Short mmCIF file of C-alpha atoms and ligand atoms in Angstrom, two decimals:
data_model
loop_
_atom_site.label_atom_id
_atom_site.label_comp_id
_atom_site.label_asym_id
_atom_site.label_seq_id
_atom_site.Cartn_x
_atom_site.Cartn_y
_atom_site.Cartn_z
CA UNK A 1 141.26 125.28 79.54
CA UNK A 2 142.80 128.78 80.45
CA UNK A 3 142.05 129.65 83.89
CA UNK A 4 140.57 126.57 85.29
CA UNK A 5 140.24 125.71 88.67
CA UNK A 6 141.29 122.47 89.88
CA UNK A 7 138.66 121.65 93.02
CA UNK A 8 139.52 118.27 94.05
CA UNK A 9 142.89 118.31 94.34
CA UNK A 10 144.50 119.95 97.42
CA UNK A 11 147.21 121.67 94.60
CA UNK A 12 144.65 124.53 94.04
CA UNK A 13 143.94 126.07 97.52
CA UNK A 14 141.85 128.84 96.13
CA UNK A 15 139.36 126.24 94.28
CA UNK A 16 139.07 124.60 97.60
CA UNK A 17 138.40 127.71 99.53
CA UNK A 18 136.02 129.07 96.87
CA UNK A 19 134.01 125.30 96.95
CA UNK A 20 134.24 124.63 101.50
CA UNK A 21 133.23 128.79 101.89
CA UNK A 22 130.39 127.71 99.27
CA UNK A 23 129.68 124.78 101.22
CA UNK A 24 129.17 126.19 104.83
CA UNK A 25 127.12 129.06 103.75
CA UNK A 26 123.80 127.79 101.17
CA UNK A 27 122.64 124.87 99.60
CA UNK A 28 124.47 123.70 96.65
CA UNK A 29 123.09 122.40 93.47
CA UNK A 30 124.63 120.66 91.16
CA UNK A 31 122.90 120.55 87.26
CA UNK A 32 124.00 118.85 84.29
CA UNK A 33 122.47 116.67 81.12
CA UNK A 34 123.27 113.17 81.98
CA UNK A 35 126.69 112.12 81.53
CA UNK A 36 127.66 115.77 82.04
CA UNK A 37 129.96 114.83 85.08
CA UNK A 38 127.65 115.76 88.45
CA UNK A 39 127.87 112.33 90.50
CA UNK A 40 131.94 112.39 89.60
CA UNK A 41 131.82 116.18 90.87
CA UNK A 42 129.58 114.74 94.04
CA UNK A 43 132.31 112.08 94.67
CA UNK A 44 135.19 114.57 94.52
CA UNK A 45 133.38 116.81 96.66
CA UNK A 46 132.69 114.20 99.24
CA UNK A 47 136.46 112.83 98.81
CA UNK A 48 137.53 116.61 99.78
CA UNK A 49 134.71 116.90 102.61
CA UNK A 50 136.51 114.02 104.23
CA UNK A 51 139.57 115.34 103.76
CA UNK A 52 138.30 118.71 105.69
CA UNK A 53 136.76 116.38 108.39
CA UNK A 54 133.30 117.69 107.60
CA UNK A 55 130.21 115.09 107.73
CA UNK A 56 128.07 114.24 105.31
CA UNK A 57 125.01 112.11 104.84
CA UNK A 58 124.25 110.83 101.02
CA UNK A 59 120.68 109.27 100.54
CA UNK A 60 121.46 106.76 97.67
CA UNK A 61 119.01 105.59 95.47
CA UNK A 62 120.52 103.92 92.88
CA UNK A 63 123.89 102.47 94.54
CA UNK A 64 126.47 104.70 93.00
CA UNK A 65 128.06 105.86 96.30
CA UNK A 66 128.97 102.31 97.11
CA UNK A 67 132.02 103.42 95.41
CA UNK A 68 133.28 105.91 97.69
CA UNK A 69 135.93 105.13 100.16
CA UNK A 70 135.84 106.12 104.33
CA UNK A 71 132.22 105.46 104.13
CA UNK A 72 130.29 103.80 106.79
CA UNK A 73 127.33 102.61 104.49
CA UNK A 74 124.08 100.98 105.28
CA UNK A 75 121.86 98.97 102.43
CA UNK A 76 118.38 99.48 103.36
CA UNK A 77 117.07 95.55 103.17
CA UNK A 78 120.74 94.27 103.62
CA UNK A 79 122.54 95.63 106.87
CA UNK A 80 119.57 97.83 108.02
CA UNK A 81 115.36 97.97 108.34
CA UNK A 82 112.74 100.39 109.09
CA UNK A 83 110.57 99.97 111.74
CA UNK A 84 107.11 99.84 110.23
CA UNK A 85 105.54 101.26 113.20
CA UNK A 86 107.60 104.76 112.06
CA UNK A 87 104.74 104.98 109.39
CA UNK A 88 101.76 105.85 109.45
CA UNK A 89 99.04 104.50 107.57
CA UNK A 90 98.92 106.32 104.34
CA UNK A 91 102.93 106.60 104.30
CA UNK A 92 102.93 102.56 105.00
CA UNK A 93 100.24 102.55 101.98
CA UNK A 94 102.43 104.30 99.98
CA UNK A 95 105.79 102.14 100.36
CA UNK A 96 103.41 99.39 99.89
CA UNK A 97 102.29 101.72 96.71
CA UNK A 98 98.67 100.17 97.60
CA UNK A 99 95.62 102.40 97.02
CA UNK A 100 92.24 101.05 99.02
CA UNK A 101 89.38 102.43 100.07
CA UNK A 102 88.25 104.78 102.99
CA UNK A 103 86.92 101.73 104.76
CA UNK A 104 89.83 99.41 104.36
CA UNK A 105 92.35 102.07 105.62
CA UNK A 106 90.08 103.00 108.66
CA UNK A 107 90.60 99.49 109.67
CA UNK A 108 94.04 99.40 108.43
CA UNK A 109 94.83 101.75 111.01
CA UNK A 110 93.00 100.18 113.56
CA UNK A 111 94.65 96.96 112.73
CA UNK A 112 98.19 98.84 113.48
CA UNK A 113 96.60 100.19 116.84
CA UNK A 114 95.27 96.49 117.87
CA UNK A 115 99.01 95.17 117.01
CA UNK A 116 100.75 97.60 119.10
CA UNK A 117 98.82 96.96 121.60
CA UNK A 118 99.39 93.20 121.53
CA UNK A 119 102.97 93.53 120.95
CA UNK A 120 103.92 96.61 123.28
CA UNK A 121 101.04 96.75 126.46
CA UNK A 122 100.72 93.03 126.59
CA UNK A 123 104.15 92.02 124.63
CA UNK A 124 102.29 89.04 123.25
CA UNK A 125 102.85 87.78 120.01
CA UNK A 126 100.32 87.20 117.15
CA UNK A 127 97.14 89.09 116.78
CA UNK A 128 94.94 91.06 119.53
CA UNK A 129 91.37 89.12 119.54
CA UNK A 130 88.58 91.66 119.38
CA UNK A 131 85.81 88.61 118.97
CA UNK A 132 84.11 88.65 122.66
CA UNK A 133 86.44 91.81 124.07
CA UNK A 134 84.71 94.35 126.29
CA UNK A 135 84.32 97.55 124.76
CA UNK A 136 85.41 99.17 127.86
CA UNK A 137 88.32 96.98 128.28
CA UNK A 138 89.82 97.97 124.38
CA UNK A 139 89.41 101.92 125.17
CA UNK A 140 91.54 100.77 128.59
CA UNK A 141 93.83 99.15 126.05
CA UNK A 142 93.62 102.14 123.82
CA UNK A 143 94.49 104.92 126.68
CA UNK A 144 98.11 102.96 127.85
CA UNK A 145 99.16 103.54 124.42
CA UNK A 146 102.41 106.36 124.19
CA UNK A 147 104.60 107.28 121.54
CA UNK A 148 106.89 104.71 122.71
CA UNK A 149 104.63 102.20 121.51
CA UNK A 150 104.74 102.70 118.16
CA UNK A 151 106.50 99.30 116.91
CA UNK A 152 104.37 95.92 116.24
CA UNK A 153 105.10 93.43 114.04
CA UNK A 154 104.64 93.50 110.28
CA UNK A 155 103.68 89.65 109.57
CA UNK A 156 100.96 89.91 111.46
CA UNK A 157 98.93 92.84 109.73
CA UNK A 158 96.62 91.07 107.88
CA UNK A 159 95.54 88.45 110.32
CA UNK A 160 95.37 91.46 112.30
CA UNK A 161 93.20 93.34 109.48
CA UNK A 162 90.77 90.02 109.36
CA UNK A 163 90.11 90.38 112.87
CA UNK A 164 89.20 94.02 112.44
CA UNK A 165 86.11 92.70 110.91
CA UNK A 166 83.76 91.37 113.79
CA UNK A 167 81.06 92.90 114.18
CA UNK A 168 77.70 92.22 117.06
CA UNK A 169 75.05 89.12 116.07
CA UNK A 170 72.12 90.85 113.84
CA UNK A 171 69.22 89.14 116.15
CA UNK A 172 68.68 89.10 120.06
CA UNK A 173 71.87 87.59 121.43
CA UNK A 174 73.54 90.39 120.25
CA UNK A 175 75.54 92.47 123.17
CA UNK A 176 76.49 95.98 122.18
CA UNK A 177 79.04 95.46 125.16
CA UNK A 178 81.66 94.04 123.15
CA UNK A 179 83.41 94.74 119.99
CA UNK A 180 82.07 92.16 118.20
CA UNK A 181 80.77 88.76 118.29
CA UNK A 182 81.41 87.01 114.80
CA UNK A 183 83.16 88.34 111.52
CA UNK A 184 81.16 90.06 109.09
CA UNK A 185 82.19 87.86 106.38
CA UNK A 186 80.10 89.64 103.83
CA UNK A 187 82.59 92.24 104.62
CA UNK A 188 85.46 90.66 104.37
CA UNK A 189 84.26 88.98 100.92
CA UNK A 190 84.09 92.67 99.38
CA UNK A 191 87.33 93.80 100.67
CA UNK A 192 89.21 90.45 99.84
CA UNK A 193 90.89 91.44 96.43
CA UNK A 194 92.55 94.51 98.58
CA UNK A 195 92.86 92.51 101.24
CA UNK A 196 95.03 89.63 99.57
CA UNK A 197 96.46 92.55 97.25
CA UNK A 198 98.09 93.51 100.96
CA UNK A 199 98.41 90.28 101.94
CA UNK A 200 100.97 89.90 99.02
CA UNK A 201 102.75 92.96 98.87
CA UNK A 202 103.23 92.66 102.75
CA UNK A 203 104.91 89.13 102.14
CA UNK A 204 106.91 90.16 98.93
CA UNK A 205 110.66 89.87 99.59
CA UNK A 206 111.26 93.32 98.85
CA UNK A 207 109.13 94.80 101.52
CA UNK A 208 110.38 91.84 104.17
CA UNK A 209 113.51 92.99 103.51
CA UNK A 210 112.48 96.52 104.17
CA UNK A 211 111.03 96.30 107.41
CA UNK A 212 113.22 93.06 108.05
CA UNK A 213 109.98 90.94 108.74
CA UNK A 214 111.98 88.05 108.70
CA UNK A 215 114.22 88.46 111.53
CA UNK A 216 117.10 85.99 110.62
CA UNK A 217 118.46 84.91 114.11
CA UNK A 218 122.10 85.85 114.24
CA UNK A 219 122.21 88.62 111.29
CA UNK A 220 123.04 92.16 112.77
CA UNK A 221 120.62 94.67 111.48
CA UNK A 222 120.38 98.03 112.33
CA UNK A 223 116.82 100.19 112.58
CA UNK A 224 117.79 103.13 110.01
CA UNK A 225 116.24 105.79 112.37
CA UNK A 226 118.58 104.81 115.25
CA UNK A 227 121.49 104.89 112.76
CA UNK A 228 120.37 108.76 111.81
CA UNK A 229 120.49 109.45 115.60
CA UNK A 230 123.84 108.41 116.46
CA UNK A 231 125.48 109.47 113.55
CA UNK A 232 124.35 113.43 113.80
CA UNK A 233 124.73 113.11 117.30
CA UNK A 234 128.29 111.34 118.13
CA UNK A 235 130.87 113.28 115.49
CA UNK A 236 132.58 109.86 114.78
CA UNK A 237 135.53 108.83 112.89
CA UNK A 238 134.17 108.38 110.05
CA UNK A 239 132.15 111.61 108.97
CA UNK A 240 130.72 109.84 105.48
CA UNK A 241 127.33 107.84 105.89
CA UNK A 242 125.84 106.73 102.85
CA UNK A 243 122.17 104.68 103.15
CA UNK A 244 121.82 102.68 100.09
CA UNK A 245 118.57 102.88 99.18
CA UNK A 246 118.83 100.38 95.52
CA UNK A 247 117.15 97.92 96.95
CA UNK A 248 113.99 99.92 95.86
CA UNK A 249 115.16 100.73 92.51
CA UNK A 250 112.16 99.44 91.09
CA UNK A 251 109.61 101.28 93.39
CA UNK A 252 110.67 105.33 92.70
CA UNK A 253 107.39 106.20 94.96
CA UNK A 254 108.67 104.24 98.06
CA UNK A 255 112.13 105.86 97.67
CA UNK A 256 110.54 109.20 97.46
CA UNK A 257 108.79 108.46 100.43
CA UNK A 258 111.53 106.98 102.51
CA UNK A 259 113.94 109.70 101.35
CA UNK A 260 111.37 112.34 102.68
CA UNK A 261 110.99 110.79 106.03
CA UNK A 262 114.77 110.60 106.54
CA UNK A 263 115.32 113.78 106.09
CA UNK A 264 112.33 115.18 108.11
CA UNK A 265 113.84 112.87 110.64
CA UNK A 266 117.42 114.67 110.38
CA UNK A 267 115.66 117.58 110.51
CA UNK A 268 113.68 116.95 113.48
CA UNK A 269 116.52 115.42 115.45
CA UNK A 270 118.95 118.43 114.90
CA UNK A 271 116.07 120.60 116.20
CA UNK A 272 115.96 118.46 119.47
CA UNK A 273 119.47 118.25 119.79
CA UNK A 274 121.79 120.56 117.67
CA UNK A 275 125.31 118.93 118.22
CA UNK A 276 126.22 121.93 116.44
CA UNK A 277 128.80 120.52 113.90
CA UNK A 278 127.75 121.05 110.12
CA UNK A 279 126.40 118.22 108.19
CA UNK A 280 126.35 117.63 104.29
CA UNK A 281 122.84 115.80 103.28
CA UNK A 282 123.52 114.51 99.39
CA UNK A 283 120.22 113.51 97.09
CA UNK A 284 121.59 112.66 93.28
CA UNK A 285 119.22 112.80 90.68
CA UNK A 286 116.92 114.74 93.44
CA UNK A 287 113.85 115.72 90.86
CA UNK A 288 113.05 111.84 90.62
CA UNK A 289 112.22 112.32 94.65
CA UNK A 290 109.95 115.55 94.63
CA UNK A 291 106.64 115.51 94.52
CA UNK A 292 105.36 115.82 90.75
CA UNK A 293 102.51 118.09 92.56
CA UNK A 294 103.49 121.64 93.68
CA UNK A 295 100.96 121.23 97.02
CA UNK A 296 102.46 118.04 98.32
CA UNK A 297 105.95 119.95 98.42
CA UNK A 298 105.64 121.56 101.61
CA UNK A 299 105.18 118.47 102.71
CA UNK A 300 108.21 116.95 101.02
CA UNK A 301 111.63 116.76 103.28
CA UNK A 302 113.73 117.68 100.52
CA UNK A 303 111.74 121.36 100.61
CA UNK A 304 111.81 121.03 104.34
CA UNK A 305 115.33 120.55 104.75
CA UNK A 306 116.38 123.24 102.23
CA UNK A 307 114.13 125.43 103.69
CA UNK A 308 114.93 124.94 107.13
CA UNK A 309 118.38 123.27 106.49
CA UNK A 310 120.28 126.50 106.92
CA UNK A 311 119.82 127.73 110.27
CA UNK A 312 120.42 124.06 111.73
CA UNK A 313 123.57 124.38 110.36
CA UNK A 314 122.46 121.32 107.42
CA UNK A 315 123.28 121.86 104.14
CA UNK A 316 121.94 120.74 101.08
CA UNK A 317 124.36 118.96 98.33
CA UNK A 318 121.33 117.67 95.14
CA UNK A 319 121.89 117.12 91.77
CA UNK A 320 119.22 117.06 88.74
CA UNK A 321 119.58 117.19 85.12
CA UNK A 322 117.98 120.19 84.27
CA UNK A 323 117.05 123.23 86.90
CA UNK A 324 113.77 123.30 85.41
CA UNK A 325 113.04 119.59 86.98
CA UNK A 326 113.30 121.16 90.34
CA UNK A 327 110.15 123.45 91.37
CA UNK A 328 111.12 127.15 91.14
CA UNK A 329 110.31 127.21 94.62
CA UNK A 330 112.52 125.20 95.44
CA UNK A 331 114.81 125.89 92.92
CA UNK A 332 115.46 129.99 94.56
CA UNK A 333 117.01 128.27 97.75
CA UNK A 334 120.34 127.52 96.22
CA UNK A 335 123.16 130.15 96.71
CA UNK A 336 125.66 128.02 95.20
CA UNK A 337 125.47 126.35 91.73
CA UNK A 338 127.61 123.90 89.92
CA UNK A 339 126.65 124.47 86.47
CA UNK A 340 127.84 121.26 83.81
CA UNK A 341 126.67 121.13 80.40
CA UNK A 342 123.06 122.53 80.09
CA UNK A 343 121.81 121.93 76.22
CA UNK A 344 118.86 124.14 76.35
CA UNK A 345 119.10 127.73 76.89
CA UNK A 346 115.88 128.19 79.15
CA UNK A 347 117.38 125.44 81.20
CA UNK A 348 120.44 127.89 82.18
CA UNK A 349 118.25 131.13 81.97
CA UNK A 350 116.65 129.17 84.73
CA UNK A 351 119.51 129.27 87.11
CA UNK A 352 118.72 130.97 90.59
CA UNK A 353 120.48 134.40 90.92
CA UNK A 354 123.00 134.39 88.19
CA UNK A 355 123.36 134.68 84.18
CA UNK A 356 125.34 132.68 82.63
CA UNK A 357 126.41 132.75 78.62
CA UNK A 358 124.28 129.41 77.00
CA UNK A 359 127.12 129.60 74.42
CA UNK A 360 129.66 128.74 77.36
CA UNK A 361 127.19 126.51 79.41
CA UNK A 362 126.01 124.48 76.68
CA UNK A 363 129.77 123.66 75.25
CA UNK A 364 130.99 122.27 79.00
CA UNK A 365 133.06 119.34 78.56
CA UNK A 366 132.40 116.45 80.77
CA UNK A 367 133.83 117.05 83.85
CA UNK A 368 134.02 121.05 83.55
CA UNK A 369 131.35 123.24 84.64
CA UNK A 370 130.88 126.88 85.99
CA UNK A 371 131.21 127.51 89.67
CA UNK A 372 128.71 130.03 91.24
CA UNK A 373 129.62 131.02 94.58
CA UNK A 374 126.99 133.02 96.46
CA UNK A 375 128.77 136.99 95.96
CA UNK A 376 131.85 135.53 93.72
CA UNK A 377 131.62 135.99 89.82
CA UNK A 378 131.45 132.71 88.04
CA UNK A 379 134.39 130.46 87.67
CA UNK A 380 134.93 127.97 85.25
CA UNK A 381 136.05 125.05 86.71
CA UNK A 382 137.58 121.49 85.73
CA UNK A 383 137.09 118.62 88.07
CA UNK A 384 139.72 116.13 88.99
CA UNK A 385 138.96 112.71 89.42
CA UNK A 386 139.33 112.06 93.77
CA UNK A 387 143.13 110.07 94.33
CA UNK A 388 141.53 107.15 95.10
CA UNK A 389 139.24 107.06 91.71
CA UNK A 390 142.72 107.46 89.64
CA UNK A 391 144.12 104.70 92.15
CA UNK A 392 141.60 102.13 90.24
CA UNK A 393 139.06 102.34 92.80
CA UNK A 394 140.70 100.32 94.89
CA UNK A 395 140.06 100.91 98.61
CA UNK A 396 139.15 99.05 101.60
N1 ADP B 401 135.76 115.27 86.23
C1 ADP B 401 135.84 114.22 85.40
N2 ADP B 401 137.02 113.83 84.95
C2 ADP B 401 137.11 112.76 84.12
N3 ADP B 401 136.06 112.02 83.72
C3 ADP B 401 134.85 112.36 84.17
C4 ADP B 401 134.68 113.49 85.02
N4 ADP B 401 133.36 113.60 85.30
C5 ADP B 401 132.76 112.60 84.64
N5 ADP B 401 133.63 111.86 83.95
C6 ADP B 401 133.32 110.68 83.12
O1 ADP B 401 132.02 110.80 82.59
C7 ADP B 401 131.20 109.72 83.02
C8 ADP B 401 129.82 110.22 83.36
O2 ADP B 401 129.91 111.05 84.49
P1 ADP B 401 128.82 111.07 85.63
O3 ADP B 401 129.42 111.75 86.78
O4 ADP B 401 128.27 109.72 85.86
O5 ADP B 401 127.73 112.00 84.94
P2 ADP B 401 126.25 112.34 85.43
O6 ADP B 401 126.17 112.00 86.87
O7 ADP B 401 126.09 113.80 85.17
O8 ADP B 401 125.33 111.52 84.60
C9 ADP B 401 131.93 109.11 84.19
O9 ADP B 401 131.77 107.73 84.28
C10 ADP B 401 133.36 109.45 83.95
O10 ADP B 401 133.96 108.43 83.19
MG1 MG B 402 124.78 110.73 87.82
#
């Protein structure tokens, strides 16, 4: 292809200046039908970060950046857990992907409260007994509470959530004192098919691996918020972290809700603590993350990040098949484009701030595509495969 730019191989220093200008100025997004190329541009572009020295996060849904060598990586349910008491109840509802009713989350959350009180004021294990306690004892309980308290363990929600249900005797012994003096099983008879619908989701294998319920003595695990914190704090070595995230393949609306905590979590911790140096945050496929409605994206961490990325010195690396997946919203916060083989002409008219020729765009090899720099005039471009993809992906 006349004029091509090679970007991923250090031969072609102008490709390389044109892409790590790009990178440390807007967002980038990379679009392409499937098979178009973007993850093998992603992987080059991460090979060449490293080779620059610059860090980069990749949130991995499906696995693919396994692949890549220099990584430190962490599989979610595997070498790392989140700490359930991170969530709060709807988001915990949501990785469960439960839906119950107004009365079964109120004591959800109470349930949660009861636990870390057990486990962090009292550091007791199983549940917190609310049969005979003085109501004026649990609000003494309730008020030692911090922020710091947040963690309590998992396995013993629903126990936990059974207790929730006591409730004063109906006749003259009862004493409006305490929080209750037997269960309301009627209650609890109503509730049950939620109840054991928790019960079981709580004890699948999936979700124990999750939030590491199990707690295999003499397995090293890491809690995936700690892992954020010293990576984007201590500039290590290795400058690639990739959280595999596959082990929730089959539950897209728990990955789009871990993925959006993360990153409101990176974003929150470089606002504590900006350690200054510029980091990379990769989503592939990002569209299957976002919020189908346009009202839940503000709250979405993707938006939040792009939106507020810049100024923190975080840039935004995502990839989607067609621009039109992403909201336009969202969409108008990329300066920087890397444009593979688009089929449908509204899909490149769509492009934030430049026009490109459909004729050209929809003709792209795989592996070619159109680099849009933020103030540059499109370049067509030809990715190399990294050294160490050529090499028979053979790394340590
Ligand atoms: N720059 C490239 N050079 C050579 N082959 C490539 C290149 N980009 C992609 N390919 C080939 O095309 C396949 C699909 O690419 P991929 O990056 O997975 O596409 P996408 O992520 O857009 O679906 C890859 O497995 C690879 O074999
Ligand atoms: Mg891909």
């Amino acid at each position: 292809m006349q004029g091509a730019l090679h970007f991923s191989t250090i031969t072609d220093q102008s490709a390389i200046d044109r892409l790590t200008n790009a990178m440390f100025s807007c967002h980038l997004l990379i679009v392409g039908q499937t098979g178009s190329g973007k993850t093998t541009s992603t992987l080059s572009l991460l090979s060449q970060l490293q080779q620059l020295d610059q860090t980069a996060i990749i949130l991995d849904p499906t696995g693919e950046y396994a692949k890549l060598p220099n990584a430190i990586t962490y599989r979610l349910g595997d070498n790392c857990y989140l700490e359930a008491g991170w969530l709060t109840v709807d988001q915990l509802l949501a990785a469960l992907q439960l839906r119950v009713s107004s009365l079964v989350r109120t004591k959800l959350r109470q349930a949660i409260t009861d636990l870390q009180i057990q486990h962090n004021i009292y550091s007791e294990q199983g549940t917190y007994r609310r049969l005979g306690r003085r109501l004026a004892s649990y609000r003494e309980d309730e008020n030692q509470l911090g922020a710091w308290a947040s963690d309590y363990p998992l396995t013993d929600l629903f126990a936990q959530l059974i207790e929730e249900f006591v409730i004063p005797y109906a006749d003259d012994r009862a004493d409006y004192t305490l929080l209750g003096q037997q269960y309301d099983r009627a209650a609890i008879n109503r509730a049950w098919p939620v109840l054991t619908a928790i019960h079981d989701q709580l004890a699948s294998p999936t979700f124990q691996a999750l939030f590491d319920t199990g707690h295999h003595a003499g397995t090293m695990k890491s809690e995936l918020n700690f892992i954020l914190k010293m990576f984007l704090h201590h500039q290590s070595s290795h400058r690639t972290l990739v959280i595999d995230l596959s082990l929730l393949k089959n539950y897209e609306g728990s990955q789009q809700l871990i993925i959006s905590l993360l990153l409101k979590e990176i974003l929150r911790l470089r606002l504590r603590d900006n350690a200054g140096f510029p980091v990379n945050v990769v989503i592939d496929e990002a569209h299957r993350y976002l919020p189908q409605d346009e009202h839940a994206l503000a709250d979405n961490g993707i938006f939040q990040l792009v939106r507020e990325g810049r100024k923190l010195n975080l840039k935004m690396i995502l990839t989607t098949q067609s621009p039109l997946d992403l909201p336009a919203r969202l969409r108008a916060q990329f300066g920087d484009l890397l444009v593979h083989r688009l089929l449908d002409q509204t899909e490149t008219a769509s492009l934030p701030g430049v026009k490109l020729d459909p004729a050209v765009t929809s003709q792209l090899p795989v592996g070619s595509a159109e680099l849009c720099v933020l103030g540059e005039s499109p370049a067509l471009v030809r990715v190399n495969l990294p050294q160490w993809w050529k090499d028979g992906g053979r790394h340590e």
